[in-house]
Short mmCIF file of C-alpha atoms in Angstrom, two decimals:
data_model
loop_
_atom_site.label_atom_id
_atom_site.label_comp_id
_atom_site.label_asym_id
_atom_site.label_seq_id
_atom_site.Cartn_x
_atom_site.Cartn_y
_atom_site.Cartn_z
CA LEU L 295 -12.19 -14.18 -18.77
CA PRO L 296 -10.55 -15.00 -22.14
CA ARG L 297 -10.65 -18.66 -21.10
CA ILE L 298 -14.36 -18.45 -20.24
CA ILE L 299 -15.09 -16.77 -23.57
CA ALA L 300 -13.11 -19.40 -25.49
CA ASP L 301 -14.91 -22.22 -23.65
CA SER L 302 -18.27 -20.71 -24.62
CA ILE L 303 -17.47 -21.22 -28.31
CA GLY L 304 -16.03 -24.70 -27.79
CA ARG L 305 -12.36 -23.66 -28.05
CA ASN L 306 -9.31 -23.94 -25.80
CA ILE L 307 -7.64 -20.59 -25.12
CA GLU L 308 -4.16 -22.16 -25.10
CA ASP L 309 -4.75 -23.53 -28.62
CA ILE L 310 -5.88 -20.08 -29.75
CA TYR L 311 -2.78 -18.48 -28.20
CA ARG L 312 -0.50 -21.05 -29.83
CA GLN L 313 -1.98 -20.73 -33.32
CA ALA L 314 -2.21 -16.95 -33.11
CA ASN L 315 1.46 -16.78 -32.14
CA ALA L 316 2.22 -18.95 -35.17
CA GLY L 317 0.55 -16.34 -37.39
CA VAL L 318 -2.63 -18.21 -38.34
CA LEU L 319 -4.76 -15.26 -39.52
CA THR L 320 -8.14 -16.61 -38.41
CA GLU L 321 -6.77 -17.28 -34.91
CA VAL L 322 -5.09 -13.86 -34.72
CA THR L 323 -8.44 -12.29 -35.59
CA LEU L 324 -10.30 -14.46 -33.06
CA LEU L 325 -7.78 -13.64 -30.31
CA GLN L 326 -8.15 -9.93 -31.02
CA LYS L 327 -11.93 -10.29 -30.84
CA ILE L 328 -11.67 -12.13 -27.48
CA THR L 329 -9.29 -9.48 -26.15
CA GLU L 330 -11.63 -6.63 -27.15
CA ALA L 331 -14.62 -8.47 -25.63
CA THR L 332 -12.68 -8.92 -22.38
CA ARG L 333 -11.90 -5.21 -22.23
CA MET L 334 -15.51 -4.26 -22.97
CA SER L 335 -16.82 -6.53 -20.22
CA VAL L 336 -14.36 -5.29 -17.59
CA ARG L 337 -15.05 -1.71 -18.68
CA ALA L 338 -18.76 -2.34 -18.11
CA MET L 339 -17.99 -3.48 -14.57
CA VAL L 340 -15.96 -0.34 -13.85
CA MET L 341 -18.53 1.98 -15.42
CA ARG L 342 -21.19 0.48 -13.13
CA SER L 343 -19.25 2.01 -10.22
CA THR L 344 -18.16 5.26 -11.90
CA ASP L 345 -19.81 8.44 -10.64
CA SER L 346 -20.79 11.57 -12.60
CA GLU L 347 -17.27 12.99 -12.21
CA GLY L 348 -15.70 9.93 -13.76
CA ARG L 349 -14.33 8.61 -10.45
CA VAL L 350 -14.73 5.27 -8.70
CA THR L 351 -15.28 6.00 -5.03
CA GLN L 352 -17.59 3.12 -4.13
CA VAL L 353 -17.76 -0.24 -5.89
CA ASN L 354 -21.26 -1.42 -6.77
CA ALA L 355 -21.66 -5.17 -6.45
CA PHE L 356 -22.14 -7.54 -9.37
CA MET L 357 -25.85 -8.26 -10.09
CA LYS L 358 -26.98 -10.34 -7.16
CA THR L 359 -29.93 -12.67 -6.64
CA GLY L 360 -32.43 -9.86 -6.17
CA MET L 361 -31.71 -8.55 -9.66
CA ASN L 362 -31.73 -11.89 -11.46
CA PHE L 363 -35.44 -11.56 -12.26
CA PHE L 364 -34.81 -8.34 -14.16
CA ASN L 365 -31.67 -9.73 -15.78
CA GLY L 366 -33.80 -12.24 -17.65
CA PHE L 367 -35.64 -9.38 -19.38
CA THR L 368 -32.65 -7.11 -19.97
CA GLY L 369 -30.16 -9.62 -21.35
CA GLY L 370 -28.21 -10.19 -18.17
CA SER L 371 -25.65 -8.17 -16.24
CA PRO L 372 -23.82 -5.27 -17.94
CA GLU L 373 -20.77 -7.52 -18.14
CA ARG L 374 -22.63 -10.25 -20.01
CA LYS L 375 -24.37 -7.71 -22.25
CA ALA L 376 -20.95 -6.36 -23.26
CA LEU L 377 -19.82 -9.86 -24.23
CA SER L 378 -23.00 -10.42 -26.23
CA GLU L 379 -22.49 -7.13 -28.08
CA ALA L 380 -18.96 -8.29 -28.91
CA GLY L 381 -20.34 -11.46 -30.48
CA PHE L 382 -20.07 -13.92 -27.59
CA ASN L 383 -23.66 -14.49 -26.50
CA LYS L 384 -23.20 -18.03 -25.19
CA VAL L 385 -21.29 -17.06 -22.04
CA ALA L 386 -23.41 -18.10 -19.07
CA GLU L 387 -24.08 -15.59 -16.28
CA GLU L 388 -23.13 -18.14 -13.64
CA ASP L 389 -19.71 -18.56 -15.28
CA LEU L 390 -19.05 -14.85 -14.75
CA THR L 391 -20.25 -14.48 -11.17
CA VAL L 392 -17.19 -15.80 -9.32
CA LEU L 393 -14.78 -14.00 -11.64
CA PHE L 394 -16.44 -10.60 -11.36
CA ASP L 395 -16.91 -10.95 -7.60
CA TYR L 396 -13.12 -11.25 -7.45
CA LEU L 397 -12.57 -8.36 -9.90
CA GLU L 398 -14.83 -6.20 -7.72
CA PHE L 399 -12.68 -7.07 -4.73
CA CYS L 400 -9.59 -6.04 -6.74
CA LEU L 401 -11.24 -2.77 -7.77
CA LYS L 402 -12.04 -2.00 -4.13
CA GLN L 403 -8.36 -2.48 -3.29
CA VAL L 404 -7.31 -0.22 -6.17
CA VAL L 405 -9.48 2.69 -4.97
CA ALA L 406 -8.76 2.21 -1.26
CA ASP L 407 -5.67 4.51 -1.37
CA ASN L 408 -4.29 4.07 2.15
CA GLU L 409 -0.91 5.67 1.53
CA VAL L 410 -1.35 9.05 3.25
CA GLY L 411 -3.22 7.54 6.20
CA SER L 412 -0.58 4.86 6.70
CA LEU L 413 2.22 7.41 6.43
CA LEU L 414 0.63 9.52 9.16
CA ASP L 415 0.12 6.44 11.33
CA ALA L 416 3.74 5.46 10.85
CA LEU L 417 4.91 8.94 11.87
CA ASP L 418 2.74 8.54 15.01
CA GLY L 419 4.52 5.25 15.74
CA LYS L 420 1.42 3.15 15.09
CA TYR L 421 1.35 -0.40 13.72
CA ILE L 422 1.26 -0.65 9.91
CA VAL L 423 -0.22 -3.82 8.43
CA PRO L 424 2.45 -5.73 6.48
CA GLY L 425 1.89 -6.97 2.95
CA PRO L 426 3.76 -8.07 -0.16
CA GLY L 427 5.28 -5.66 -2.65
CA GLY L 428 5.53 -6.18 -6.38
CA ASP L 429 3.45 -5.87 -9.52
CA PRO L 430 -0.28 -5.46 -8.69
CA ILE L 431 -1.29 -6.90 -12.07
CA ARG L 432 0.59 -10.12 -11.40
CA ASN L 433 -0.34 -10.26 -7.72
CA PRO L 434 -3.46 -8.32 -6.64
CA ASP L 435 -2.58 -9.06 -2.99
CA VAL L 436 -0.13 -6.16 -3.33
CA LEU L 437 -3.17 -3.88 -3.04
CA PRO L 438 -4.31 -1.81 -1.29
CA THR L 439 -1.30 0.47 -1.09
CA GLY L 440 -0.07 1.86 2.19
CA LYS L 441 1.16 -1.43 3.65
CA ASN L 442 4.45 -2.10 5.37
CA MET L 443 5.85 -3.81 2.27
CA HIS L 444 7.91 -6.94 2.29
CA GLY L 445 9.08 -9.02 -0.66
CA LEU L 446 8.64 -12.72 -0.07
CA ASP L 447 10.17 -15.70 1.66
CA PRO L 448 13.28 -16.33 -0.49
CA GLN L 449 13.11 -20.04 0.25
CA SER L 450 9.60 -20.31 -1.24
CA ILE L 451 10.57 -19.66 -4.86
CA PRO L 452 10.11 -20.73 -7.53
CA THR L 453 6.43 -21.32 -6.76
CA SER L 454 4.45 -23.98 -8.63
CA ALA L 455 2.68 -21.23 -10.59
CA ALA L 456 6.05 -19.76 -11.61
CA VAL L 457 7.20 -23.20 -12.78
CA ASP L 458 4.06 -23.58 -14.92
CA VAL L 459 4.64 -20.21 -16.61
CA ALA L 460 8.34 -20.99 -17.04
CA LYS L 461 7.59 -24.23 -18.84
CA VAL L 462 5.38 -22.41 -21.36
CA VAL L 463 8.10 -19.82 -22.02
CA VAL L 464 10.86 -22.43 -22.38
CA ASP L 465 8.75 -24.54 -24.73
CA ARG L 466 8.03 -21.50 -26.90
CA LEU L 467 11.69 -20.44 -26.88
CA LEU L 468 12.87 -23.88 -27.98
CA GLU L 469 10.11 -24.13 -30.60
CA ARG L 470 11.16 -20.76 -32.00
CA MET L 471 14.84 -21.72 -32.12
CA LYS L 472 14.10 -25.04 -33.79
CA LEU L 473 11.90 -23.27 -36.32
CA ASP L 474 14.54 -20.62 -37.06
CA SER L 475 17.67 -22.80 -37.08
CA GLY L 476 16.41 -26.37 -37.40
CA ALA L 477 17.98 -27.48 -34.11
CA TYR L 478 17.73 -26.96 -30.37
CA PRO L 479 20.25 -24.55 -28.84
CA GLN L 480 23.05 -26.30 -26.97
CA SER L 481 23.59 -23.48 -24.49
CA VAL L 482 21.62 -20.43 -23.38
CA ALA L 483 23.01 -17.41 -21.49
CA PHE L 484 20.61 -16.10 -18.85
CA THR L 485 20.50 -12.89 -16.85
CA LEU L 486 18.71 -13.14 -13.49
CA TRP L 487 17.46 -10.04 -11.68
CA GLY L 488 16.61 -9.83 -8.00
CA THR L 489 13.56 -7.54 -8.10
CA ASP L 490 12.09 -9.31 -11.15
CA ASN L 491 12.21 -12.66 -9.39
CA ILE L 492 10.48 -11.08 -6.40
CA LYS L 493 7.69 -9.81 -8.65
CA THR L 494 7.26 -13.10 -10.52
CA TYR L 495 7.99 -15.44 -7.59
CA GLY L 496 10.91 -17.00 -9.44
CA GLU L 497 9.75 -17.37 -13.05
CA SER L 498 13.13 -16.74 -14.67
CA LEU L 499 14.80 -18.94 -12.05
CA ALA L 500 12.36 -21.71 -12.99
CA GLN L 501 13.11 -21.16 -16.69
CA VAL L 502 16.76 -22.06 -16.09
CA LEU L 503 15.72 -25.24 -14.29
CA MET L 504 13.30 -26.19 -17.07
CA LEU L 505 15.98 -25.79 -19.75
CA VAL L 506 18.34 -28.06 -17.83
CA GLY L 507 15.49 -30.51 -17.28
CA VAL L 508 15.32 -30.35 -13.49
CA ARG L 509 12.14 -29.94 -11.44
CA PRO L 510 12.14 -28.00 -8.12
CA VAL L 511 10.38 -29.78 -5.25
CA ALA L 512 8.82 -27.96 -2.30
CA ASP L 513 8.57 -29.46 1.18
CA SER L 514 5.43 -29.59 3.34
CA ILE L 515 5.64 -25.90 4.28
CA GLY L 516 6.48 -24.62 0.80
CA ARG L 517 10.26 -24.29 1.01
CA VAL L 518 11.99 -25.23 -2.24
CA ASN L 519 15.18 -27.05 -1.35
CA LYS L 520 15.02 -30.31 -3.31
CA LEU L 521 15.45 -31.15 -6.98
CA GLU L 522 14.35 -33.95 -9.28
CA LEU L 523 15.96 -34.80 -12.60
CA ILE L 524 13.20 -35.00 -15.22
CA PRO L 525 13.72 -38.24 -17.23
CA LEU L 526 14.65 -37.71 -20.88
CA GLU L 527 11.58 -39.74 -21.87
CA THR L 528 9.37 -37.20 -20.09
CA LEU L 529 11.40 -34.20 -21.21
CA GLY L 530 11.16 -35.20 -24.87
CA ARG L 531 14.24 -33.19 -25.89
CA PRO L 532 17.92 -32.77 -24.99
CA ARG L 533 18.97 -31.06 -21.75
CA VAL L 534 20.10 -27.55 -22.69
CA ASP L 535 23.21 -26.09 -21.06
CA VAL L 536 22.99 -22.68 -19.41
CA VAL L 537 25.30 -19.87 -18.33
CA VAL L 538 23.68 -17.75 -15.62
CA THR L 539 24.84 -14.26 -14.68
CA CYS L 540 23.08 -13.01 -11.55
CA SER L 541 22.70 -9.38 -10.59
CA GLY L 542 24.25 -8.27 -7.32
CA VAL L 543 20.81 -7.89 -5.77
CA PHE L 544 19.87 -11.43 -6.82
CA ARG L 545 23.08 -12.68 -5.20
CA ASP L 546 22.25 -10.85 -1.97
CA LEU L 547 18.60 -11.93 -1.80
CA PHE L 548 18.65 -15.40 -3.31
CA ILE L 549 21.85 -17.13 -2.32
CA ASN L 550 19.80 -20.28 -1.59
CA GLN L 551 18.43 -20.18 -5.14
CA MET L 552 21.95 -19.82 -6.56
CA ASN L 553 22.73 -22.97 -4.61
CA LEU L 554 19.65 -24.60 -6.16
CA LEU L 555 20.74 -23.62 -9.69
CA ASP L 556 24.28 -24.86 -9.20
CA ARG L 557 23.06 -28.19 -7.82
CA ALA L 558 20.63 -28.55 -10.73
CA VAL L 559 23.32 -28.05 -13.37
CA LYS L 560 25.70 -30.42 -11.59
CA MET L 561 22.92 -33.00 -11.29
CA ALA L 562 22.37 -32.83 -15.06
CA ALA L 563 26.12 -32.95 -15.78
CA GLU L 564 26.57 -36.10 -13.70
CA ALA L 565 23.58 -37.93 -15.25
CA ASP L 566 24.66 -41.01 -17.20
CA GLU L 567 22.95 -40.10 -20.46
CA PRO L 568 23.90 -39.92 -24.17
CA LEU L 569 25.89 -36.74 -24.83
CA GLU L 570 23.70 -35.81 -27.80
CA MET L 571 20.75 -35.70 -25.38
CA ASN L 572 22.57 -33.92 -22.56
CA PHE L 573 24.45 -30.81 -23.67
CA VAL L 574 25.23 -29.94 -20.04
CA ARG L 575 27.21 -33.15 -19.59
CA ALA L 576 28.81 -32.90 -23.04
CA HIS L 577 30.17 -29.42 -22.35
CA ALA L 578 31.21 -30.24 -18.78
CA ILE L 579 33.23 -33.25 -19.98
CA GLN L 580 35.00 -31.05 -22.57
CA GLN L 581 35.79 -28.41 -19.95
CA ALA L 582 36.95 -31.00 -17.42
CA LYS L 583 39.59 -32.11 -19.94
CA GLU L 584 40.43 -28.52 -20.89
CA PHE L 585 41.09 -27.37 -17.33
CA GLY L 586 42.12 -30.67 -15.72
CA ILE L 587 39.29 -30.63 -13.18
CA SER L 588 36.38 -32.89 -12.27
CA VAL L 589 33.19 -32.92 -14.33
CA ARG L 590 31.32 -31.62 -11.28
CA ASP L 591 33.60 -28.57 -10.94
CA ALA L 592 33.55 -28.05 -14.70
CA ALA L 593 29.75 -27.84 -14.55
CA THR L 594 29.94 -24.48 -12.74
CA ARG L 595 27.46 -22.24 -14.54
CA VAL L 596 26.28 -19.66 -11.99
CA PHE L 597 28.22 -16.38 -11.93
CA SER L 598 27.85 -12.94 -10.41
CA ASN L 599 29.83 -10.01 -9.01
CA ALA L 600 32.21 -10.26 -6.10
CA ALA L 601 30.64 -9.81 -2.67
CA GLY L 602 29.66 -6.18 -2.17
CA SER L 603 29.99 -5.39 -5.88
CA TYR L 604 27.09 -4.66 -8.22
CA SER L 605 26.57 -4.39 -11.99
CA ALA L 606 28.96 -4.85 -14.90
CA ASN L 607 29.17 -1.02 -15.01
CA VAL L 608 29.35 -1.12 -18.80
CA GLY L 609 26.66 1.55 -19.04
CA LEU L 610 28.47 3.77 -16.55
CA THR L 611 31.74 3.44 -18.48
CA LEU L 612 29.96 4.40 -21.70
CA GLU L 613 28.28 7.35 -20.03
CA ASN L 614 31.57 8.66 -18.63
CA GLY L 615 33.43 8.11 -21.88
CA GLY L 616 36.06 6.07 -20.07
CA TRP L 617 36.59 3.49 -22.82
CA GLU L 618 38.52 3.19 -26.06
CA ASN L 619 37.16 0.04 -27.75
CA GLU L 620 34.59 -2.70 -27.32
CA LYS L 621 37.17 -5.21 -26.09
CA GLN L 622 37.72 -3.02 -23.05
CA LEU L 623 33.99 -3.10 -22.29
CA GLN L 624 33.81 -6.86 -22.81
CA ASP L 625 36.82 -7.49 -20.56
CA GLN L 626 35.16 -5.34 -17.92
CA PHE L 627 32.01 -7.47 -18.15
CA ILE L 628 34.00 -10.70 -17.82
CA ASN L 629 36.08 -9.48 -14.87
CA ARG L 630 33.16 -8.02 -12.93
CA LYS L 631 30.70 -10.85 -13.62
CA GLY L 632 33.14 -13.77 -13.58
CA PHE L 633 32.88 -14.76 -9.90
CA ALA L 634 31.64 -18.34 -9.76
CA PHE L 635 29.20 -19.77 -7.25
CA ASN L 636 29.88 -23.33 -6.15
CA ALA L 637 27.41 -25.16 -3.89
CA ASP L 638 30.27 -27.39 -2.75
CA LYS L 639 32.11 -24.34 -1.34
CA PRO L 640 29.47 -22.42 0.62
CA GLY L 641 30.21 -18.79 1.40
CA GLN L 642 32.92 -18.56 -1.23
CA MET L 643 32.83 -16.99 -4.71
CA ASP L 644 36.07 -17.18 -6.67
CA LEU L 645 37.02 -15.28 -9.81
CA GLN L 646 37.01 -17.90 -12.58
CA THR L 647 37.15 -15.89 -15.79
CA ASP L 648 38.63 -18.75 -17.85
CA LEU L 649 35.76 -21.10 -16.99
CA PHE L 650 33.28 -18.24 -17.48
CA LYS L 651 34.65 -17.50 -20.96
CA SER L 652 34.81 -21.19 -21.84
CA SER L 653 31.11 -21.53 -20.99
CA LEU L 654 30.09 -18.34 -22.79
CA LYS L 655 31.86 -19.33 -26.02
CA LYS L 656 29.47 -22.30 -26.34
CA VAL L 657 26.32 -20.15 -26.05
CA ASP L 658 23.89 -20.18 -29.00
CA LEU L 659 21.45 -17.59 -27.70
CA THR L 660 21.12 -15.02 -24.94
CA PHE L 661 17.88 -14.57 -23.04
CA GLN L 662 16.23 -12.05 -20.74
CA ASN L 663 12.71 -11.49 -19.40
CA LEU L 664 10.29 -8.59 -19.42
CA ASP L 665 7.91 -9.47 -16.63
CA SER L 666 6.49 -6.18 -15.38
CA SER L 667 4.14 -3.61 -16.86
CA GLU L 668 6.13 -0.91 -15.07
CA ILE L 669 9.36 -0.87 -17.11
CA SER L 670 10.59 -2.14 -20.48
CA LEU L 671 13.85 -2.57 -22.40
CA THR L 672 14.47 1.08 -23.17
CA ASP L 673 13.37 2.52 -19.81
CA VAL L 674 16.48 1.51 -17.88
CA SER L 675 20.09 0.75 -18.86
CA HIS L 676 20.34 -2.47 -16.85
CA TYR L 677 19.16 -4.74 -19.66
CA PHE L 678 21.94 -3.45 -21.90
CA ASP L 679 24.53 -3.32 -19.13
CA SER L 680 24.18 -7.02 -18.32
CA ASP L 681 23.53 -8.38 -21.82
CA PRO L 682 26.36 -10.79 -22.79
CA THR L 683 25.41 -11.04 -26.50
CA LYS L 684 28.42 -9.18 -27.89
CA VAL L 685 30.78 -10.85 -25.42
CA VAL L 686 29.59 -14.27 -26.61
CA GLY L 687 30.01 -13.27 -30.27
CA THR L 688 33.63 -12.32 -29.61
CA LEU L 689 34.41 -15.50 -27.65
CA ARG L 690 32.81 -18.01 -30.03
CA ASP L 691 35.27 -19.85 -32.28
CA ASP L 692 33.19 -18.95 -35.35
CA LYS L 693 32.80 -15.33 -34.12
CA LYS L 694 29.08 -15.66 -34.89
CA LYS L 695 26.83 -13.31 -32.95
CA PRO L 696 24.33 -15.43 -30.99
CA ASN L 697 20.57 -15.02 -31.25
CA SER L 698 19.14 -12.73 -28.59
CA PHE L 699 15.61 -13.35 -27.33
CA ILE L 700 13.29 -11.60 -24.89
CA ALA L 701 10.32 -13.19 -23.13
CA ASP L 702 7.33 -10.97 -22.36
CA THR L 703 5.29 -12.51 -19.55
CA THR L 704 3.26 -9.43 -18.67
CA THR L 705 0.11 -11.13 -20.01
CA ALA L 706 -1.35 -14.63 -19.78
CA ASN L 707 -0.19 -15.26 -23.36
CA ALA L 708 3.58 -15.22 -22.80
CA GLN L 709 5.49 -14.10 -25.88
CA VAL L 710 9.02 -14.98 -26.96
CA ARG L 711 10.49 -12.55 -29.48
CA SER L 712 13.91 -11.68 -30.83
CA LEU L 713 15.56 -8.58 -29.39
CA ALA L 714 14.95 -6.75 -32.69
CA GLU L 715 11.26 -7.70 -32.70
CA THR L 716 10.88 -6.57 -29.08
CA VAL L 717 12.48 -3.18 -29.71
#
């Protein structure tokens, strides 16, 4: 709907997002006006189906052909009237029809409420219709509730939609870093979560690939098992190195994607490109000399817990008071999260704390995602528990604390903010 509204005034919504994010006051004001108009229009749709008790029990259909005659005298459907009242009177009724037909379908799923009925059927041993779990805002197919929930096919992520969103986030992250420091970061530390990648169909996974400059390629049935190196001419910037710490759940669910990430980093490290345009290769060559190993082995960047182990347990140690100084907590993080994944050694994860620390000491910024409307930074301790920011600051030769950024992809206008700004 924001895109339709922007088109009606001859503007591109992506341009409005970009300039509003840059702080251009007129664009910030326009974006706020579009947002309020969107809410008013959707509210008008819901109110059309709201009964005298304030409940939606039956969804009334969007103004159909039989009502079009009267619409011409009344200013159109309630949804279009709301937009006109908000100052956008050039939106055509036909541009709204398909959208609001779909929103009505979504509203019907919201009010269906099949949970109790499905629970009783399950207790009777009856068949329960399967369906995906996750965030209903990001994926309306999650609704109605009361399904036999499943996550997704692990081999199908990242989806093409997730890659598109990831590219926007990565571009904004790099733009922000270049604006703040005058240069691209050479290395970024990522935290990957299992449930978040289920909800987003692999957005944060795709962000890692985009930073490295590698494109995932799906086969004819949607399985993502191939990679393409994006040429530097197309990329338009250096390849950024990454250090990826995966949660235990991510390791259990997405071992194929860990393989994909490891292959992507190694592909970038082995590319015959200028070192100033390929930070992955530059760092891997340094580490190969440091540890006396091949460049391919030195390009190991995907780490997690040992098999059967979960979390860095930093939060638990703090809660129990079982610590004396920060070094103890940082060593615990390194030792629990320092098990390296190597695509060349399937089924094997070895503790490689020296290589882990060598990679972390080159990190310029740490990065996590907020991708669900259900929880945020201060709702759970996991974001803190797995954040390597202080570890990196201790390991860096200059002892400089790295920048810490959070991406908020809960809306169409993905935001990249510093940790302080987010809090």
